PDB file of C-alpha atoms in Angstrom:
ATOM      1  CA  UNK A 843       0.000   0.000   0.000  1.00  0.00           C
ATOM      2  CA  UNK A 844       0.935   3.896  -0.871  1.00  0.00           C
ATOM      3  CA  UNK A 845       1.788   5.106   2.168  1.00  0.00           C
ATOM      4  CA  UNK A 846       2.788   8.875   2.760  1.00  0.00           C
ATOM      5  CA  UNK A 847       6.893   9.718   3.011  1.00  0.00           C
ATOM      6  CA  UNK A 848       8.014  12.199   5.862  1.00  0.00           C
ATOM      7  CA  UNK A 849      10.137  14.996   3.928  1.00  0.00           C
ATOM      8  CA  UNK A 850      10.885  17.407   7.328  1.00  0.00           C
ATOM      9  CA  UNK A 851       9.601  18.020  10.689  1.00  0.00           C
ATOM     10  CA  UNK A 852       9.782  21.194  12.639  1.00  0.00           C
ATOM     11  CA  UNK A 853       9.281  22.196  16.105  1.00  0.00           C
ATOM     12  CA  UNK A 854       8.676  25.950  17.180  1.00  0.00           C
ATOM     13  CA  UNK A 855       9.858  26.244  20.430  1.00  0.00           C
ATOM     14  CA  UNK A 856       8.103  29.798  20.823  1.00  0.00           C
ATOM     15  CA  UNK A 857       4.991  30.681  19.009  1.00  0.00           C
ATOM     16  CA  UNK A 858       5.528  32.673  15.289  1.00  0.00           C
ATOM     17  CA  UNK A 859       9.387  32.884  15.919  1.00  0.00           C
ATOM     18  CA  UNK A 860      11.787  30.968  13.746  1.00  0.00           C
ATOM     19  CA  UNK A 861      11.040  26.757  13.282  1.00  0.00           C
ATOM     20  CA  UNK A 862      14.043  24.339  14.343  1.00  0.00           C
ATOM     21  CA  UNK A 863      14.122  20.923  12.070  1.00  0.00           C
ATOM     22  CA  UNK A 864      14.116  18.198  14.061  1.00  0.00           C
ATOM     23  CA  UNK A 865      15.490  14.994  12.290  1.00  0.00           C
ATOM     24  CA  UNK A 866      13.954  12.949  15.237  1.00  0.00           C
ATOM     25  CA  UNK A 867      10.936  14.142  17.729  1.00  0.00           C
ATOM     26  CA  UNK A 868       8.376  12.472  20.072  1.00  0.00           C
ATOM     27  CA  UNK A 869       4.267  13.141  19.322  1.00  0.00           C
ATOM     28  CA  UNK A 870       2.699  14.224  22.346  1.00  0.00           C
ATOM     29  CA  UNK A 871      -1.113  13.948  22.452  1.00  0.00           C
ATOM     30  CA  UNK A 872      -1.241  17.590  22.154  1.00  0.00           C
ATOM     31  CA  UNK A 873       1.301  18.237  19.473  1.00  0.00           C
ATOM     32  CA  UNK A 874       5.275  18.129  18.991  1.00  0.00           C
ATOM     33  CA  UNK A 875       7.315  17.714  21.636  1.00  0.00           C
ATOM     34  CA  UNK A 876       8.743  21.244  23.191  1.00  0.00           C
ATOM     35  CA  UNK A 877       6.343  22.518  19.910  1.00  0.00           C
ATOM     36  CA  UNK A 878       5.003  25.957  21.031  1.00  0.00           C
ATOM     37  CA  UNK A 879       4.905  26.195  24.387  1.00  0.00           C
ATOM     38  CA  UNK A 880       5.648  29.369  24.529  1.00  0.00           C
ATOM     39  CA  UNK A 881       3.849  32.762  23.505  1.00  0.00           C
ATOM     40  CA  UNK A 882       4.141  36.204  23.355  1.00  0.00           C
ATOM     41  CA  UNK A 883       1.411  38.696  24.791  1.00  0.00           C
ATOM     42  CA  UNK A 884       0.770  42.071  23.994  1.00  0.00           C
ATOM     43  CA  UNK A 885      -0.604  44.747  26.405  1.00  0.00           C
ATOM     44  CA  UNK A 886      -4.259  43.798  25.969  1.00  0.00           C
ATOM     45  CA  UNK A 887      -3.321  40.008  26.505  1.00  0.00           C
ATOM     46  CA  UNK A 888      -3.534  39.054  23.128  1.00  0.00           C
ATOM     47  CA  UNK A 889      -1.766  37.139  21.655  1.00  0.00           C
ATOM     48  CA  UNK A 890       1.455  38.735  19.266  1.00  0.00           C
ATOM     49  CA  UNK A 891       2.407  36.810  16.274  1.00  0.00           C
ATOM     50  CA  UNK A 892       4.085  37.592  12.922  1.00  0.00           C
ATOM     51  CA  UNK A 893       0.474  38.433  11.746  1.00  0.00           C
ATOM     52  CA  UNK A 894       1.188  41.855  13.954  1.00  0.00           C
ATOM     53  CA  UNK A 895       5.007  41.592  14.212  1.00  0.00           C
ATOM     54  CA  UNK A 896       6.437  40.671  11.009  1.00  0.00           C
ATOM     55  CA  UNK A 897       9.880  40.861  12.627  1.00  0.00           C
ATOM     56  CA  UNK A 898       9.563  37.659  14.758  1.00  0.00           C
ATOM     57  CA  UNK A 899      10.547  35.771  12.340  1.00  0.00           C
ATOM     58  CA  UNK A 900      14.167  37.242  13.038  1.00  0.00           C
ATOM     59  CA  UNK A 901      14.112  35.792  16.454  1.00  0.00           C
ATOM     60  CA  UNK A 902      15.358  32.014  17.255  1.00  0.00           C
ATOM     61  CA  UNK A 903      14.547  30.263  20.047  1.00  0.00           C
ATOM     62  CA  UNK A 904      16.511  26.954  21.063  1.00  0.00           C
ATOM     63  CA  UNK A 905      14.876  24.578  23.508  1.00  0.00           C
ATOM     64  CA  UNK A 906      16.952  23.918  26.509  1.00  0.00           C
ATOM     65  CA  UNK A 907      16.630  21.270  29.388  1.00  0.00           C
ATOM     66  CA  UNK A 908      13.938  21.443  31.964  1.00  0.00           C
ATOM     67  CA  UNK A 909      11.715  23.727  29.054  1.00  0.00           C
ATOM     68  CA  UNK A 910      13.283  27.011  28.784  1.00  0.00           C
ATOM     69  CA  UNK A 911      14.471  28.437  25.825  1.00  0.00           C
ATOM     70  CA  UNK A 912      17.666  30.240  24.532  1.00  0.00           C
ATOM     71  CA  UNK A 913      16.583  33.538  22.362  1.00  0.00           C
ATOM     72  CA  UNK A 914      18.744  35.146  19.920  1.00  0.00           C
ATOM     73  CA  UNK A 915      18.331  37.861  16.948  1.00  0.00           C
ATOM     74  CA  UNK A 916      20.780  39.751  14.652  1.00  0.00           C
ATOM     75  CA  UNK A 917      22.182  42.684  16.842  1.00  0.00           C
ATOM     76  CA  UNK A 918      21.527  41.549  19.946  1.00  0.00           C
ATOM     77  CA  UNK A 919      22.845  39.199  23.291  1.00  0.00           C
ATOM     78  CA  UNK A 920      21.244  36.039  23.349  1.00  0.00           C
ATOM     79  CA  UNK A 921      19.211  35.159  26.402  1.00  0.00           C
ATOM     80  CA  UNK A 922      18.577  32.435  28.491  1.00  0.00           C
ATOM     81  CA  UNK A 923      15.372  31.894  29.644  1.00  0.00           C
ATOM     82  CA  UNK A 924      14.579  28.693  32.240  1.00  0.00           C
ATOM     83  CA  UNK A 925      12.148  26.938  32.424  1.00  0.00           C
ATOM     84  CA  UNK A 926       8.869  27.179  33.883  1.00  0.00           C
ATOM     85  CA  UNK A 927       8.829  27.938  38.048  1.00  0.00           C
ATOM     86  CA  UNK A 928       8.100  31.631  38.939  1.00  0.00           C
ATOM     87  CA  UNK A 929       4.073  30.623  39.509  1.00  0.00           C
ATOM     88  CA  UNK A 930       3.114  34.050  38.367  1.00  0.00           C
ATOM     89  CA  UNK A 931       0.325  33.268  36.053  1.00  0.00           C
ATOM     90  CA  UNK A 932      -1.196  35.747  33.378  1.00  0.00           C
ATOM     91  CA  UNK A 933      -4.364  35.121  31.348  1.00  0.00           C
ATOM     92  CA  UNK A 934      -4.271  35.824  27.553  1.00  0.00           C
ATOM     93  CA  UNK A 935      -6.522  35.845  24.384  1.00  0.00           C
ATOM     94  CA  UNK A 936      -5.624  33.250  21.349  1.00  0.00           C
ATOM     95  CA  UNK A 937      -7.571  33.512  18.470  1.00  0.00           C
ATOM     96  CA  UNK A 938     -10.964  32.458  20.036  1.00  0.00           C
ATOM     97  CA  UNK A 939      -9.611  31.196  22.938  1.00  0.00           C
ATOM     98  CA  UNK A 940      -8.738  32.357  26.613  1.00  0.00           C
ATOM     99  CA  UNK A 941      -5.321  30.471  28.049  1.00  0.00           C
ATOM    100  CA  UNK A 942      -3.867  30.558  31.253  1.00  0.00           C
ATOM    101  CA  UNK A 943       0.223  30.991  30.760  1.00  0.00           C
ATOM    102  CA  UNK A 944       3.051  30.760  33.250  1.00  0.00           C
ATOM    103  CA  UNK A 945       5.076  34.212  33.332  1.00  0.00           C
ATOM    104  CA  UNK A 946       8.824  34.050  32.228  1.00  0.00           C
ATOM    105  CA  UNK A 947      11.130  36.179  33.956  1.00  0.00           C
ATOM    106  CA  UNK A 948      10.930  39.993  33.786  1.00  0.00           C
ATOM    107  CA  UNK A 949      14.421  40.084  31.547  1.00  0.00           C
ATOM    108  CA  UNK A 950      12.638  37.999  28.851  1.00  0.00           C
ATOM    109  CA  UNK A 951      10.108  40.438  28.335  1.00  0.00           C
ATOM    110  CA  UNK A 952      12.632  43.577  28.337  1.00  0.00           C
ATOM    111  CA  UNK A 953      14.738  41.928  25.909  1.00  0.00           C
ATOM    112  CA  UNK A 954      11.631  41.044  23.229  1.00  0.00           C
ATOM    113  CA  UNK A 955       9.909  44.057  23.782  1.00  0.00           C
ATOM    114  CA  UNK A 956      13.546  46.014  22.669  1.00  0.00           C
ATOM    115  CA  UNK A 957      14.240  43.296  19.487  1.00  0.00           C
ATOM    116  CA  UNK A 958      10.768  44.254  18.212  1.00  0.00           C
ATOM    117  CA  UNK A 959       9.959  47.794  19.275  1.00  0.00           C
ATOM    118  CA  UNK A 960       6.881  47.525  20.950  1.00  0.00           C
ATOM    119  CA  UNK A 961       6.258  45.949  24.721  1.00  0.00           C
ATOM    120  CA  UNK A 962       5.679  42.768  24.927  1.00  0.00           C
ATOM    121  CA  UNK A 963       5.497  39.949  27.971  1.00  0.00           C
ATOM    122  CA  UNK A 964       6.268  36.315  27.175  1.00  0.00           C
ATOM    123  CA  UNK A 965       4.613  33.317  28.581  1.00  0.00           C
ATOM    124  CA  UNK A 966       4.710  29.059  29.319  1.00  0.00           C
ATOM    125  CA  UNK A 967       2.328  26.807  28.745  1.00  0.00           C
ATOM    126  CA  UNK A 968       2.807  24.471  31.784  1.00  0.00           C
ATOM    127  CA  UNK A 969       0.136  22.104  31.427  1.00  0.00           C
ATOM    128  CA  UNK A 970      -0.919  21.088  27.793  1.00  0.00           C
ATOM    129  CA  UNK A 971      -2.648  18.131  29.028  1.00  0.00           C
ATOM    130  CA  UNK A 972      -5.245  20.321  30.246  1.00  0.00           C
ATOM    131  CA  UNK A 973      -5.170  23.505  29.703  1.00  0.00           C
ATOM    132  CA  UNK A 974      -6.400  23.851  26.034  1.00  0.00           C
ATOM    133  CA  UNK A 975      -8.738  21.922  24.759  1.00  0.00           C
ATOM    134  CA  UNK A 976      -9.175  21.293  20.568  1.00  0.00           C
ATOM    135  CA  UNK A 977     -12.615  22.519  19.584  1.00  0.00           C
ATOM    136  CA  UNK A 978     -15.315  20.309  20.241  1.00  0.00           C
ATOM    137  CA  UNK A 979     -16.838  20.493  17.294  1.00  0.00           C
ATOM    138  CA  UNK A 980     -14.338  19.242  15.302  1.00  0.00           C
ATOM    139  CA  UNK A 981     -12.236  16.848  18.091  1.00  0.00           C
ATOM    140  CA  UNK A 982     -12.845  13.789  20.183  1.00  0.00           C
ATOM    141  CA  UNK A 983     -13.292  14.636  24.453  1.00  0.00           C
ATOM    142  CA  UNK A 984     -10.269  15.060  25.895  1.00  0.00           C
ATOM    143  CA  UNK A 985      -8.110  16.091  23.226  1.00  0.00           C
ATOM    144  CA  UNK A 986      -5.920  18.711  23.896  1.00  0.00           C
ATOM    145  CA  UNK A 987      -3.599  21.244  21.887  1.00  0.00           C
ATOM    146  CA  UNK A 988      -0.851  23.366  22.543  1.00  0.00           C
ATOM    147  CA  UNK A 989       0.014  27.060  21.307  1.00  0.00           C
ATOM    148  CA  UNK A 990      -0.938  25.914  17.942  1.00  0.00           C
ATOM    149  CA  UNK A 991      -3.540  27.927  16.046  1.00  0.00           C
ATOM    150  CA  UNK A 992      -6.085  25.183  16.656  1.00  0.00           C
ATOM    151  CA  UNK A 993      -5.006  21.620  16.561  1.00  0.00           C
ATOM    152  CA  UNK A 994      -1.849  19.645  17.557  1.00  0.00           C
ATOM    153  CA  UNK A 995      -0.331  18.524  14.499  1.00  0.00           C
ATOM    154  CA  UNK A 996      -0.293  20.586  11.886  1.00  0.00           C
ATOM    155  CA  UNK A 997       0.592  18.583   8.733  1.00  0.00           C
ATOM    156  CA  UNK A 998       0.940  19.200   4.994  1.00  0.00           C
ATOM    157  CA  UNK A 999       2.344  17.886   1.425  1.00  0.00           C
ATOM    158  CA  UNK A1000       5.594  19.140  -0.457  1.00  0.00           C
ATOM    159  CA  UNK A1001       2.674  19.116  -3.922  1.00  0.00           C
ATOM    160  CA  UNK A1002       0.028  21.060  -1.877  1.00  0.00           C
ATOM    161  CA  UNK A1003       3.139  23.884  -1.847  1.00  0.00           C
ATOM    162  CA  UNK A1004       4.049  22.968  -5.804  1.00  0.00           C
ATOM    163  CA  UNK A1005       0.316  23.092  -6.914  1.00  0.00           C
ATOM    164  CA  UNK A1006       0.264  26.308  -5.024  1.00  0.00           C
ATOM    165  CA  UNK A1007       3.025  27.646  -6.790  1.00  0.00           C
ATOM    166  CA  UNK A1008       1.921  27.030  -9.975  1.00  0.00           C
ATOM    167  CA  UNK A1009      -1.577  28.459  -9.734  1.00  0.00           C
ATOM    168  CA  UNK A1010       0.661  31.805  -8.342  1.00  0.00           C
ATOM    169  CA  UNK A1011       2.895  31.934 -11.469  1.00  0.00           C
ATOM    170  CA  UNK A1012      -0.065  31.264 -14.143  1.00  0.00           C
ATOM    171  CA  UNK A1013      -1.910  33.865 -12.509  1.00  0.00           C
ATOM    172  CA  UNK A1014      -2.528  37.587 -12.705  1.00  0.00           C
ATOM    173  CA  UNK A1015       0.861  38.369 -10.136  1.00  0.00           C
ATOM    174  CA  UNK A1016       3.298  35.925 -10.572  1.00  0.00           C
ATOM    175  CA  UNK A1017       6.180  37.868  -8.900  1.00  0.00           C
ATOM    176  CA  UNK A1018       5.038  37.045  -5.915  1.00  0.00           C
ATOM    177  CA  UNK A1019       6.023  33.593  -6.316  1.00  0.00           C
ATOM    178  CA  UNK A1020       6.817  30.908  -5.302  1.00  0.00           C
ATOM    179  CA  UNK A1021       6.226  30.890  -2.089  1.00  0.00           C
ATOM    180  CA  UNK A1022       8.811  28.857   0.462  1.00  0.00           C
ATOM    181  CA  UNK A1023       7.252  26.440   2.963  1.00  0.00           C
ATOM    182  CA  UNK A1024       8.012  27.949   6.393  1.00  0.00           C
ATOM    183  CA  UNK A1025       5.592  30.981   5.055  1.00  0.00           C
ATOM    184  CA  UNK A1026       3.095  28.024   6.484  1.00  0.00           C
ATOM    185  CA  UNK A1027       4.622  27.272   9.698  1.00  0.00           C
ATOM    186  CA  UNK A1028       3.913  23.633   9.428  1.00  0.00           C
ATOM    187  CA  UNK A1029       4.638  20.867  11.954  1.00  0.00           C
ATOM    188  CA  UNK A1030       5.020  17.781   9.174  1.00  0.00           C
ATOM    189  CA  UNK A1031       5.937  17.846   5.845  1.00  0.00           C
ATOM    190  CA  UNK A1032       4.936  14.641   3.441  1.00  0.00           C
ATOM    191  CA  UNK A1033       5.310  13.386   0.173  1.00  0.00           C
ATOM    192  CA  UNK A1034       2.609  11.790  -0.895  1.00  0.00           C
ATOM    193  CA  UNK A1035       2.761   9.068  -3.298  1.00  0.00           C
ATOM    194  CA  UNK A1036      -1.408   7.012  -3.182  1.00  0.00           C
ATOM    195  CA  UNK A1037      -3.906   7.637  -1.199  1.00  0.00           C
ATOM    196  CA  UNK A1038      -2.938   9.090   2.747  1.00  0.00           C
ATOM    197  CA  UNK A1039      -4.836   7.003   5.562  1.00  0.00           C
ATOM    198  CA  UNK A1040      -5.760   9.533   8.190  1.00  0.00           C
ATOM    199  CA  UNK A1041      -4.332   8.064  11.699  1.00  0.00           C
ATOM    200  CA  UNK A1042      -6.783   8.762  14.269  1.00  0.00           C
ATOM    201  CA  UNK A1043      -3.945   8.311  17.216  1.00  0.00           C
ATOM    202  CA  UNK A1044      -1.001  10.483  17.186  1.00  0.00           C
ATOM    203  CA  UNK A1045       1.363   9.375  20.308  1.00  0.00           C
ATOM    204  CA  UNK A1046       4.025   8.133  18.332  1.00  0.00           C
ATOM    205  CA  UNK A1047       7.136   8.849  16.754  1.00  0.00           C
ATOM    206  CA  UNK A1048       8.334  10.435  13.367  1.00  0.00           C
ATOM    207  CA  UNK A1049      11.404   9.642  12.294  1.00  0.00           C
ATOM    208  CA  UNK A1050      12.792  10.833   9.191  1.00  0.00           C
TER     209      UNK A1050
END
């Protein structure tokens, strides 16, 4: 049987920032592992991605043991930020929905709110196992998602991207193609050769 062929996987550490490839990486019931568990927060607690702030995609952010994450950008000192422990919670908006988010320490927000020009607080996700749940309307009880836009694994095909590209350059502006993959910020990438079987479990492994 056909079966679809895993071309790249990619974790982002931080929401809308930069995506790390990941040659190897557990499935977690609520996504990638270490995939977007952290967020940035504007100062109506909404959420900030590269929707408003273009310029995150400048910004890298390498997981580190115990969750944190090590920021860097052009011009600046990289920072450490640890993991999740200073139990000062902050409630934000994300898309639709309202999340509860550990606070990182005060120097992470000083140093994102100077990289991008605007203030900005950054926050943890510390329990995905319960603290989002998928839309019921389109998920199972219990199922639960990260910082994702709405569901845990988002997943798509290296000729979704080509067929996309072609429709750009036979149309009426084809300079403003082709478009690169990581404009889509997905988890998975396939190659599809047959039909694709839909899994209906997703705590496993992908190995490329």
């Amino acid at each position: 049987m056909s079966v679809p062929v895993l071309r790249s996987a990619h974790v982002y550490p931080v929401k809308s920032p930069a995506a790390r490839a990941c040659d190897t990486v557990a499935v977690e019931p609520w996504g990638l592992d270490g995939d977007r568990r952290w967020m940035l927060v504007d100062k109506a607690a909404r959420a900030v991605t590269q929707r408003q702030q273009p310029s995150l995609a400048r910004i890298s952010a390498e997981p580190l043991p115990g969750g944190g994450v090590l920021l860097s950008a052009p011009g600046f000192p990289s920072l450490r930020v640890e993991g999740p422990g200073s139990g000062r919670m902050l409630t934000a908006e994300l898309h639709r929905d309202t999340v509860v988010l550990e606070e990182a320490p005060g120097d992470a927000h000083d140093w994102l709110s100077a990289v991008l020009g605007t203030e900005v607080r950054l926050g943890h996700l510390d329990e995905p196992s319960h603290r989002r749940p998928v839309d019921p309307l389109f998920s199972r009880p219990g199922d639960m998602v990260s910082l994702a836009d709405g569901y845990p694994l988002p997943v798509t095909t290296g000729s979704s991207l080509d067929a996309l590209n072609a429709l750009i350059a036979a149309g009426d502006r084809p300079e403003e193609g082709p478009l690169p993959m990581d404009r889509f910020r997905p988890d998975v990438v396939t190659g599809v050769v047959g039909p694709v079987r839909i899994l209906d479990r997703v705590d496993r492994r992908l190995d490329r």
